[in-house]
Every structure is written in C-alpha cells, then in structure tokens.
Steps between C-alpha positions, in 0.01 A plus 500: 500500500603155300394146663785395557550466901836570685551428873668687727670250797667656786666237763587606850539441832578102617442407169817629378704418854376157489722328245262187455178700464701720262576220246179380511326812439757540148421164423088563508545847362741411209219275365267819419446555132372808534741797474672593858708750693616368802596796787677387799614708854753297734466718812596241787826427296579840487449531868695214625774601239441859653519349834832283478680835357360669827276741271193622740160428295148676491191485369235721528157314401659278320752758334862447493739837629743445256832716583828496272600128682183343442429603133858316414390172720134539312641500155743248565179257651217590305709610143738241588454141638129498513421599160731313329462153711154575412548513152716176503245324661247575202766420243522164685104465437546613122382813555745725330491832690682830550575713873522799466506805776310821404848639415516284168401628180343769714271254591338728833586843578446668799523789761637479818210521783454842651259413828455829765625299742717205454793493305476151276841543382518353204164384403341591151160534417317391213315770246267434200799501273729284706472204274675469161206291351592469174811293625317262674234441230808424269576193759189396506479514087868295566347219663734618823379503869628799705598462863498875652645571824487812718781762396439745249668820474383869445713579179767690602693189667356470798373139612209440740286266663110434367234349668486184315108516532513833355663356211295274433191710461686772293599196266140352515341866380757593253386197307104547597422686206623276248485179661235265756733512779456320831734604853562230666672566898615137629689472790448242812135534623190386302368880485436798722403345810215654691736323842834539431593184705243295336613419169108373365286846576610596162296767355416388148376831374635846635334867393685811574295586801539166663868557470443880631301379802728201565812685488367710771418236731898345450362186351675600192873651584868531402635325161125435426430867440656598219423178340156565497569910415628348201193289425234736547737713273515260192154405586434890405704567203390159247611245660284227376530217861696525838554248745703417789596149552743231663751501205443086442155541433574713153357231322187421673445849446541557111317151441229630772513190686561635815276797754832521705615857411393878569348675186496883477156630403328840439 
C-alpha cells in the first residue's frame, strides 16, 4: 500500500434534499486537496417523484423495492438530475469532476438480489469484483473527481438500483490495498445517535458489538442499518478510517478540529 490517501465521501439523506446545505457542503468539500470520490443516493427525490407519478414506494430497513417503474424514476433521479447538478456545483467551486453511474466504463457490476423471501425487484448486489479499479485509479492519476450514483447494471443490459452505502464501501476496499483510504458517511445528523430525537448523544466511537447489541434494542434502525453493515465491512477488509458525520463538518474532521462525529473501531 502507497501513502498516498484517497477518501471515499458518500452524501445522503437532507443533505442532498436541502438545496442550501447541498451547496455548502460542495463548496467545503471542493477545497480538499487530497484525492476524492464523492458517492451520492437521492432517495426522498425519488420518492416524491415516485409519488407524483402515483408509483407505490417501499423500503424494507432502509432498502428500496425497486420494480420495473421505479428503476426508470431511480435512474432518471439519481443517474440523472442529482449527479449531474452535483457535478455542476463542483465545477462552479473549480473542482473539475466526472458522474458517472456504475454502468459507465463498466464502472460497477452487479447481480440482481435473490432474498428467500422478498422479491427486491431490481436491486443489484455488490461482489468483490464489482469495481473496475483500474478505471478509477486512471481519474485519480487525471487529476478528475468522480461523482458515482446508484445504478449499475449486471452486464447483460439490465439496469438496477445499489445501495449507495454499499457503494461506497465496495469503492473504499477496491482501493484499500493500494491506497490509505478513509469512508466518510455524511448526511444530516452529527453521528449515530445513542437518542434518535436528540441530535447531541452522538456516539463518538462505535465497535461491532455495540452496534450488535444496539440494533437489538431499536436504538439503531431503518436507513441506519446498512450504513453501518457497510462500515463494519470496510472496517474489515483495509479500510484504513470510518466515520459518520453531519456532512458540513467534513472539514473539522480531516483537520481534526472537531470530536463531533462517530468513528468505527475494532
């Protein structure tokens, strides 16, 4: 593994919905020297587009059903106006960048979820050899910042929806053995929140049987869960730092000026 670190962003939840918070958040990030890849989801746009077409929506712990209507509205939100207004914004902060779905240059590859009971639709899961890393060390080497959304595809032509998180992470350890990578999950809360309603019981460090024990109690539920699946998973396979953090505070974190965050520990 070279020194040379890489960082992983994914932006969700308010954060993206939130057009003020949104610009500010490209406007802090864009100022990193450090080499990024910035992975975005979308999902409330996709709903209330979903909803105004009278599409039914569900979500099972924080997974989206995705039938043969909702993978069109997903691509069109996520592939569509979210990556790319995302991608203007950082070309309006001098950060030149590049979105791309996992469909580009066969960026991410993946199978279509078989579960024993619940049919996903069109939902791909991510494998060990999802991620065409050589392409996106060549945009690093290029000086270029990638914006990945959710849609990939499984080869033979057939789109589908990814968990954003998920994506993240498999980006974050395809790059762990050659590079010092940190995963970064900002959204709108300061962490994982020990009181859901109570935005300052962050918990600044989480293990993987605090999470095990808290997800049994409920305190940790729904979108949270694969989100921190995803941690524990890149915290296993290289990943060098994970944290989970109010997306303004992405600074305060890489200059370790701030305690406001949740780190994933051993």
């Amino acid at each position: 593994m070279s020194n040379q670190k890489v960082l992983i962003i994914k932006i969700g939840g308010n954060s993206i919905d939130n057009v003020e918070e949104l610009n500010l958040f490209i406007e802090t990030i864009a100022t990193i020297q450090t080499p990024f890849i910035l992975v975005h989801g979308g999902g409330k746009l996709a709903t209330d587009l979903a909803e105004k077409l009278n599409i039914p929506q569900q979500l099972i712990e924080g997974r989206r059903i995705t039938d043969a209507e909702t993978i069109k509205i997903a691509t069109m939100v996520y592939a569509g106006y979210i990556n790319k207004n995302i991608v203007a914004l950082l070309q309006k902060n001098n950060k030149n960048s590049i979105g791309l779905s996992g469909v580009d240059a066969n960026l991410i590859q993946t199978t279509k979820r078989v579960h024993p009971t619940i049919d996903y639709g069109f939902v791909g899961d991510l494998n060990e050899n999802s991620v065409n890393t050589d392409f996106i060390e060549n945009l690093i080497r290029f000086g270029l910042t990638p914006v990945v959304n959710a849609i990939t595809h499984n080869g033979n032509g057939q789109l589908l929806n990814t968990n954003a998180d998920s994506i993240a992470n498999a980006l974050a350890v395809s790059l762990a053995s050659k590079y010092e990578v940190s995963l970064l999950y900002c959204f709108e809360k300061k962490g994982v929140l020990l009181h859901p309603n109570d935005d300052n019981s962050v918990i600044q460090t989480l293990n993987l049987e605090q999470f095990k024990q808290l997800k049994k109690e409920g305190v940790i539920s729904k979108g949270m869960l694969p989100k921190l699946d995803n941690c524990f998973n890149a915290l296993q396979n290289g990943v060098a730092t994970i944290a989970v953090l109010k997306a303004t505070n992405v600074l305060s974190f890489l200059n370790n000026t701030s305690n406001e965050y949740t780190k994933i520990i051993k």
